Coordinates of C-alpha atoms in Angstrom, one line a residue:
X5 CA -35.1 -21.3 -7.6
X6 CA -32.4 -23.8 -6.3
X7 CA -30.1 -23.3 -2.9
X8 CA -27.5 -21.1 -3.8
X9 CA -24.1 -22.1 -2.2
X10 CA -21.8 -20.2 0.1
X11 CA -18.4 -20.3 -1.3
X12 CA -14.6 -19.6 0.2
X13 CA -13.2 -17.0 -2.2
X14 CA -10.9 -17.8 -4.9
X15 CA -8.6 -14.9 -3.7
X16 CA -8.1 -15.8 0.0
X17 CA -4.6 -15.3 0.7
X18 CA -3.0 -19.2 1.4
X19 CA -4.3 -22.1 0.3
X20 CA -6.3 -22.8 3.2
X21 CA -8.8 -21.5 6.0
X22 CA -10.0 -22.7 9.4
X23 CA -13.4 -21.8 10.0
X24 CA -13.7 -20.1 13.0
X25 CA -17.6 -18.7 13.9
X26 CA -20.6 -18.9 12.6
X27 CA -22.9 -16.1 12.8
X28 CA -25.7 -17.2 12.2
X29 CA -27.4 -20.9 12.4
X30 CA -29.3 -23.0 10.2
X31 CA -33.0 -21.9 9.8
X32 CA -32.3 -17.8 10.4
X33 CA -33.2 -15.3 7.7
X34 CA -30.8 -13.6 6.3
X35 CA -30.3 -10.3 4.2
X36 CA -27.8 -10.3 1.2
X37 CA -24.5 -8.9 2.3
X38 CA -24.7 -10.0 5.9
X39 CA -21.8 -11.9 7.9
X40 CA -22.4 -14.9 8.1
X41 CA -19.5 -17.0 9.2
X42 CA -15.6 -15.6 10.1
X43 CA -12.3 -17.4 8.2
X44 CA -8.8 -17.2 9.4
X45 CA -5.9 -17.8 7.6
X46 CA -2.4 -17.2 8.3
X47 CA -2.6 -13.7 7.4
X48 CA -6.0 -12.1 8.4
X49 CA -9.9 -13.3 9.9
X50 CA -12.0 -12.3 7.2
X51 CA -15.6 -12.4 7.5
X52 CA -17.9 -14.2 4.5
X53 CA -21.3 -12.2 3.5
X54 CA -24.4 -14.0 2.6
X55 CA -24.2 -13.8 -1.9
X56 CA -27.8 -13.7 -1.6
X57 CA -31.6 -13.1 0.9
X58 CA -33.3 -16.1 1.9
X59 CA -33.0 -18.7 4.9
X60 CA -29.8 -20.3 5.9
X61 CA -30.8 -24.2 4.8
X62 CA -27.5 -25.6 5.5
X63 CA -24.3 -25.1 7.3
X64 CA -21.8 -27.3 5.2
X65 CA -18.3 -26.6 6.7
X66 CA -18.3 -26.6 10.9
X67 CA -16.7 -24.6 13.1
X68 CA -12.5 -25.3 13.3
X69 CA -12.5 -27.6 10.4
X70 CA -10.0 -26.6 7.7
X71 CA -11.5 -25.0 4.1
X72 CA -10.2 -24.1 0.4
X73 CA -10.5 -21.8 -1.9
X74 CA -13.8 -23.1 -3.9
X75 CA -15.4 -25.2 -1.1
X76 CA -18.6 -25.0 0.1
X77 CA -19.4 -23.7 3.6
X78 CA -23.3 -23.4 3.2
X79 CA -26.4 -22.9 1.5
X80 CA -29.0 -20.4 1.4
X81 CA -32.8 -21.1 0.9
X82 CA -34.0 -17.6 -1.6
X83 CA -37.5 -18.3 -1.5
X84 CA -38.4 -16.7 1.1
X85 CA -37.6 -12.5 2.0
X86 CA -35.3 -12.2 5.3
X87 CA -37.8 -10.4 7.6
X88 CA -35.9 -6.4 7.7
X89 CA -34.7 -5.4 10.9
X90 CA -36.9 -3.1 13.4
X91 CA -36.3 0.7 12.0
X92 CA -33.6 2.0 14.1
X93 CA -32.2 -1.1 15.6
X94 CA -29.0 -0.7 16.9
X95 CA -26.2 -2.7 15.1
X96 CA -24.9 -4.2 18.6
X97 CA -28.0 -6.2 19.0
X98 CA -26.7 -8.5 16.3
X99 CA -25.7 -11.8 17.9
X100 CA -22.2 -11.3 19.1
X101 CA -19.6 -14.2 17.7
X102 CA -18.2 -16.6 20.1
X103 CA -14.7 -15.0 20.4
X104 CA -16.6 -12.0 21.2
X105 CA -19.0 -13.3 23.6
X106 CA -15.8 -15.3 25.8
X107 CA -13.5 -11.5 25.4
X108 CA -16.7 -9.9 27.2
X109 CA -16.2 -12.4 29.7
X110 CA -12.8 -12.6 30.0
X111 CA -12.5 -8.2 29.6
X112 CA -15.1 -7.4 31.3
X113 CA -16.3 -5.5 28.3
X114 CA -19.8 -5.1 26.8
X115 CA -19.5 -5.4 23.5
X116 CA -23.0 -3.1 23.6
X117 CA -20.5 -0.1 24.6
X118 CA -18.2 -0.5 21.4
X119 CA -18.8 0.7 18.2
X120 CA -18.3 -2.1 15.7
X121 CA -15.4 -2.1 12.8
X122 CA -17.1 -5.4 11.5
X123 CA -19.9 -5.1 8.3
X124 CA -23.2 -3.5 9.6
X125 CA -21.1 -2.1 12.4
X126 CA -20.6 -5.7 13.8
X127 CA -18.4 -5.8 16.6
X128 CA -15.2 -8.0 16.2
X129 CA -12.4 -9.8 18.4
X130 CA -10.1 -6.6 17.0
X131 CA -12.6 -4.1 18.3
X132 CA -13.0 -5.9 21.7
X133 CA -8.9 -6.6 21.8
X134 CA -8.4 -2.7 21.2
X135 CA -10.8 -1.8 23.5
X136 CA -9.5 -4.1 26.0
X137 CA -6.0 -1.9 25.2
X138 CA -7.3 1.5 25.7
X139 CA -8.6 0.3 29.1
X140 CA -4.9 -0.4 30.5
X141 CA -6.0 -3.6 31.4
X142 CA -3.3 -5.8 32.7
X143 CA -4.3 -9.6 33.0
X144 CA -4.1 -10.7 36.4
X145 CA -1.5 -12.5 37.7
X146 CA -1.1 -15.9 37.7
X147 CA 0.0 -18.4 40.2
X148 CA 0.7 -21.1 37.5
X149 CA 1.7 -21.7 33.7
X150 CA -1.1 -22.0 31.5
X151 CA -1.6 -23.2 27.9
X152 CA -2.2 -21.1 25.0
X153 CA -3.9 -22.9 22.0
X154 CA -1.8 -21.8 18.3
X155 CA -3.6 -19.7 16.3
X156 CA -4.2 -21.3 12.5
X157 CA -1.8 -17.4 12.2
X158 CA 1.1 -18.6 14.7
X159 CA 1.4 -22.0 13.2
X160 CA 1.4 -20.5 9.7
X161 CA 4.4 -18.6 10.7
X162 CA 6.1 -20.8 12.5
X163 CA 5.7 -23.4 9.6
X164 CA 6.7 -20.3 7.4
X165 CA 9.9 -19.9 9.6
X166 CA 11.5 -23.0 10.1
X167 CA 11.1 -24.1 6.3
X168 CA 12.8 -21.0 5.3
X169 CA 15.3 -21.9 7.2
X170 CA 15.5 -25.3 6.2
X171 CA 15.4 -24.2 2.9
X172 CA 17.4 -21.4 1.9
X173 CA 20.8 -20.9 3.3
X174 CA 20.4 -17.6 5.3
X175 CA 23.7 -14.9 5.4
X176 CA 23.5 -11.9 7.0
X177 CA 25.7 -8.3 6.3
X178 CA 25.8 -6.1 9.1
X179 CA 26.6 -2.5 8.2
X180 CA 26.2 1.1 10.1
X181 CA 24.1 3.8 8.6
X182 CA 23.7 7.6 9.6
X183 CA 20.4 8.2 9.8
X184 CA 21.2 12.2 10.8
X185 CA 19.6 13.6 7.2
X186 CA 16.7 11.5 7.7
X187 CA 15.9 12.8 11.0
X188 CA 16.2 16.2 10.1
X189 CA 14.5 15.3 7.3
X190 CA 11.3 14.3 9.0
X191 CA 11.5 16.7 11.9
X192 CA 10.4 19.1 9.0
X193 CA 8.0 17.6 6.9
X194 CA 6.2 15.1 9.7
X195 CA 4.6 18.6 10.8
X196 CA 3.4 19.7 6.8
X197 CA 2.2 16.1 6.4
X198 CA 0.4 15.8 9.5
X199 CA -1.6 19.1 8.6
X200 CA -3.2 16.5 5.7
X201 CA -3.9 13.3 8.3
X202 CA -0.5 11.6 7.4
X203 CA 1.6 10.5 9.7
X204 CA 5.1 10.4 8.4
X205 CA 7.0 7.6 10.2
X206 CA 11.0 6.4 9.6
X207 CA 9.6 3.6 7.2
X208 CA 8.7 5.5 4.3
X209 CA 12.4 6.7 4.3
X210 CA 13.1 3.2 4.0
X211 CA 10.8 2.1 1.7
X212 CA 12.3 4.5 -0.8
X213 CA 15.7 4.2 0.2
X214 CA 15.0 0.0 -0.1
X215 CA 13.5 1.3 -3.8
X216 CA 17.2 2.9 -4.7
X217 CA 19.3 0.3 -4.1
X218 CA 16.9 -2.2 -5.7
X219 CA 17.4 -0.2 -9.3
X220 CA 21.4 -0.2 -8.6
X221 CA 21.8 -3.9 -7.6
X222 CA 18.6 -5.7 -9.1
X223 CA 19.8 -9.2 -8.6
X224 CA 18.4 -8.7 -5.1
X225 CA 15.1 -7.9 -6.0
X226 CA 14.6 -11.4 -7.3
X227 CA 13.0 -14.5 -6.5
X228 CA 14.8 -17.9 -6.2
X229 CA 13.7 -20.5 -8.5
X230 CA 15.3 -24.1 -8.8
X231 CA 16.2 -23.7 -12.8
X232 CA 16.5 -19.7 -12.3
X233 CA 16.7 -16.3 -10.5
X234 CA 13.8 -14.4 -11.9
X235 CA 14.7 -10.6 -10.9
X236 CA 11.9 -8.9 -11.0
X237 CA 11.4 -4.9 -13.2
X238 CA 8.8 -3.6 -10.0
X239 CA 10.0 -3.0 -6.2
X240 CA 6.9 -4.5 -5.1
X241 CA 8.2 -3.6 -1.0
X242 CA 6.5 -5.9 1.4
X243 CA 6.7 -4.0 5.3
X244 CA 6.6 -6.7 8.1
X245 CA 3.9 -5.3 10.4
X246 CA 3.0 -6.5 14.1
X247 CA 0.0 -7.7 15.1
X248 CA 1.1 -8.0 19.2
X249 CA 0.7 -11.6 20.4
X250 CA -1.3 -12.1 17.2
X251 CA 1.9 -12.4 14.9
X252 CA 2.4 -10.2 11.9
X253 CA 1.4 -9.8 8.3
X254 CA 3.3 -7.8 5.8
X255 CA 1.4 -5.6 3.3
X256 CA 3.2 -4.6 0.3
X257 CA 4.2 -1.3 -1.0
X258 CA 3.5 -1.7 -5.1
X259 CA 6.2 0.1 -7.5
X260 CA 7.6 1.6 -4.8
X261 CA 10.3 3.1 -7.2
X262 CA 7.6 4.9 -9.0
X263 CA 6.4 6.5 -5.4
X264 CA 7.3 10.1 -4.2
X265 CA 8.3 9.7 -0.2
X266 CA 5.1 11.6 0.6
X267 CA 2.8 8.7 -1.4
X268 CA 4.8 5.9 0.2
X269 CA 4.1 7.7 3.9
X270 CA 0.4 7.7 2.3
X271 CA -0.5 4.3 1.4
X272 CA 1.7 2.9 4.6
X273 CA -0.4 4.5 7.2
X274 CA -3.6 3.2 5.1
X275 CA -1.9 -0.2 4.8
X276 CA -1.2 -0.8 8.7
X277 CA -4.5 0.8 9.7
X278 CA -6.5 -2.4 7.7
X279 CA -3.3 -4.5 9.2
X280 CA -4.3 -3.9 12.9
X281 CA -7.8 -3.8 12.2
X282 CA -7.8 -7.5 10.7
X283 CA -8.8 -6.0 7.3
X284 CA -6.2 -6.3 4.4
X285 CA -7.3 -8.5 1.5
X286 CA -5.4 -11.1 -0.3
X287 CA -4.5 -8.8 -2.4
X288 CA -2.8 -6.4 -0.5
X289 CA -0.3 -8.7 1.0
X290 CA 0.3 -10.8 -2.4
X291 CA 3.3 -10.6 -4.9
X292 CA 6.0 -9.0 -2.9
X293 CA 9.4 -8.8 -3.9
X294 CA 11.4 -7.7 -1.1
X295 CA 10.9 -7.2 2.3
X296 CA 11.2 -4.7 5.2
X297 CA 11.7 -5.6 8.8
X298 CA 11.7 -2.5 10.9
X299 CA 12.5 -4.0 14.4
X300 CA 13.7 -1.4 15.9
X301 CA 10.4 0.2 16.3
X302 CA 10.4 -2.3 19.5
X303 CA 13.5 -1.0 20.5
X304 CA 15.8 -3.6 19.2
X305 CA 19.3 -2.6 17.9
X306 CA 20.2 -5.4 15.8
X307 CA 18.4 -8.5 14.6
X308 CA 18.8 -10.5 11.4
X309 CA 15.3 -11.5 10.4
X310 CA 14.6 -14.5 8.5
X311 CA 13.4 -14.0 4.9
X312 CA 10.0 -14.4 5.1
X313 CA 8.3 -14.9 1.6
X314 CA 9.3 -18.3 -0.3
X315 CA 11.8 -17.4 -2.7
X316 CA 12.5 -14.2 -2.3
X317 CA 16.0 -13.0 -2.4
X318 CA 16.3 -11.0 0.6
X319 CA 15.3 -9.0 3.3
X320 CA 16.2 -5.6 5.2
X321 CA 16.5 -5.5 8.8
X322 CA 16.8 -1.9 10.6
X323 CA 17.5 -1.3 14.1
X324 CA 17.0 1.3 16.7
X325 CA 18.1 5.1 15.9
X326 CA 20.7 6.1 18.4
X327 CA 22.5 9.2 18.7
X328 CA 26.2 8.6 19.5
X329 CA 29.7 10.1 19.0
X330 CA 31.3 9.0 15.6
X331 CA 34.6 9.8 14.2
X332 CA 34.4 11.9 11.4
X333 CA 36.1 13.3 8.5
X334 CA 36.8 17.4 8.9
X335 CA 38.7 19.2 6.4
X336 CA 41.3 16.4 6.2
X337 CA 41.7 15.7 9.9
X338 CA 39.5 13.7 12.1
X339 CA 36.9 14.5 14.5
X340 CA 34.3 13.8 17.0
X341 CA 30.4 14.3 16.0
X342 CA 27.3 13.5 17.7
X343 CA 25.4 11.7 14.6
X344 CA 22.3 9.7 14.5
X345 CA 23.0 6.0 13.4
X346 CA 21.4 2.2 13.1
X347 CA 22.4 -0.8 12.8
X348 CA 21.2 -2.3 9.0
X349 CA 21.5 -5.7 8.0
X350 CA 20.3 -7.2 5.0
X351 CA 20.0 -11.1 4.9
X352 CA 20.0 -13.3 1.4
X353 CA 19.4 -16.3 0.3
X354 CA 22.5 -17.4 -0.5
X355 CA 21.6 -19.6 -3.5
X356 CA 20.4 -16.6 -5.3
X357 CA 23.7 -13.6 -4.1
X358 CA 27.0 -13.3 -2.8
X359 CA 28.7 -11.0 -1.0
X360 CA 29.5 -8.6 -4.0
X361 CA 25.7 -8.0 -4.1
X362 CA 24.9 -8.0 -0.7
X363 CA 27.6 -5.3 -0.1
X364 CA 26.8 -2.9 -3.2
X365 CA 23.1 -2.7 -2.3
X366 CA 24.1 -1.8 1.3
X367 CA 26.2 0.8 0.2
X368 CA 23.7 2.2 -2.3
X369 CA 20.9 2.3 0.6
X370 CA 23.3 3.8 3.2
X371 CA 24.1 6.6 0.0
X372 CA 20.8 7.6 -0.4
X373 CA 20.0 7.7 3.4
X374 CA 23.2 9.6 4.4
X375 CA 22.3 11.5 1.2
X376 CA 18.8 12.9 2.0
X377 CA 18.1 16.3 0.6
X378 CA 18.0 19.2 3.1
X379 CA 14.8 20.4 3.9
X380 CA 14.5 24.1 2.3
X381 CA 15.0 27.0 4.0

């Protein structure tokens, strides 16, 4: 039997990788299914498995050089078994990666006292990060500037960025929403959801709110293309989603129209989970149609985020709930009321809509917001 090759996956999301560790070197046995080497794209650090057991012959692609779908990054020797592991060997004794081995140094941490997220239990540069969180470390301060190498991630989004910017001409509709039925919403059903491990957040509210207005004004749930807007039938949602100094990556929400509140809530807290714990696939952040931007989870009021996804038509932007006096309409006179509102804006390209769209969909989003159903009883 010949060497069998190591291959980048067809599916990684972008059209490029920078290899980043190897976990194991040339002339170790291997089992089938082990890590072998981490990849990091724009979006996630995925780790490749060994397709087959045998002896690592050949490591193809090094460390930091730049990979494509299809290429080859090593080869594996079959003839010979991979000796097994003792019985009952822990699965911290496997060789720690570099970024691990320099966190444990930098941390303070032994990787030996974390339990792994990574295949086999492997411990990863998440699980040390998070760990490194829970502490309450602060880094210690520092009596000069240093420099911070880009992640392949940061430069991706930067690149992302200013291209979109360059590219599409960016408008942004500001409007004020009452949030008040939402809340009271949530403050009775967070409680009935949590009961089955769901956390109900203020994004699912969104997400089929987003859904609503997509199916009144569909022209904004399109994507730009130079000899036509193609407006797509599904509100495939994407949700922007922090990674902290990492960047972000936005998982999408598929058929969100087709999606009960409770399902959205659901799949979202599954979604961001694999977000922070470096884990989506390709596949969970491809084909998005629209996007969500839910700054004010930070505590932002108003920001006009940049549309993120290359060609897509626009993308929602929802500040921080406030409770503050508004003047409202009672019984043909006016009055004062203590409501809970947010700033909203929705950015467009503004090749693809105008202001007639932009301002119908905003209306039908703040309507089915402002709208929510009472809870019962």
């Amino acid at each position: 039997m010949g060497l069998i090759e190591v291959i980048v996956p067809a599916e990684q999301e972008g059209s490029r990788a920078v290899v980043r560790h190897w976990l194991k070197r040339p002339g170790e046995r291997v089992a089938q299914d082990d890590p072998l080497v981490e990849l990091e794209t724009d979006k996630v650090t995925q780790e490749i498995a060994a397709p087959a057991a045998g002896i690592l012959h050949e490591i193809v692609m090094q460390s930091d050089e730049i990979v494509t779908p299809g290429a080859v990054l090593a080869r594996i020797d079959p003839t010979s078994d991979p000796v097994a592991p003792p019985a009952g060997a822990p699965a911290a004794a496997r060789q720690h990666s570099p970024a691990v081995r320099r966190l444990a140094a930098e941390y303070g941490i032994d990787p030996g006292d974390i339990a792994g997220s990574g295949k086999g239990g492997r411990v990863t540069r998440e699980d040390m990060q998070a760990a490194h969180r829970a502490r309450g470390d602060t880094p210690a301060p520092q009596s000069c500037s240093r420099r911070v190498p880009h992640s392949p991630m940061r430069l991706a989004i930067a690149r992302n960025m200013a291209e979109s910017v360059a590219r599409a001409p960016h408008v942004t509709a500001l409007a004020e929403v009452d949030f008040t039925a939402v809340t009271r919403h949530r403050a009775h059903l967070k409680p009935l959801l949590a009961a089955q491990g769901i956390n109900l957040s203020l994004t699912p509210y969104l997400v089929v709110a987003a859904a609503a207005a997509l199916r009144a004004v569909p022209e904004v749930n399109s994507h730009w293309h130079e000899d036509a807007l193609e407006i797509h039938a599904d509100a495939n949602i994407g949700i922007g989603t922090a990674l902290g100094d990492a960047g972000l990556v936005v998982p999408v929400i598929r058929k969100a129209q087709d999606l009960t509140l409770e399902e959205v809530a659901g799949q979202l807290q599954e979604l961001t989970a694999r977000a922070r714990a470096g884990r989506l696939s390709a596949a969970e952040m491809a084909g998005g149609s629209f996007t969500i931007s839910n700054h004010g989870t930070s505590g932002t009021l108003l920001a006009a985020p940049v549309i993120l996804h290359d060609g897509q038509a626009a993308i929602l932007g929802v500040g921080k709930l406030e409770r503050r006096v508004v003047v409202r309409d009672a019984g043909g006179a006016e009055a004062l009321a203590i409501r809970t509102m947010a700033h909203v804006t929705l950015t467009i390209d503004h090749r693809a809509l105008d202001g007639h769209q932009t301002g119908r969909w905003l209306a039908a989003f703040a309507a089915r917001i402002e709208g929510w159903e009472a809870p019962p009883g």
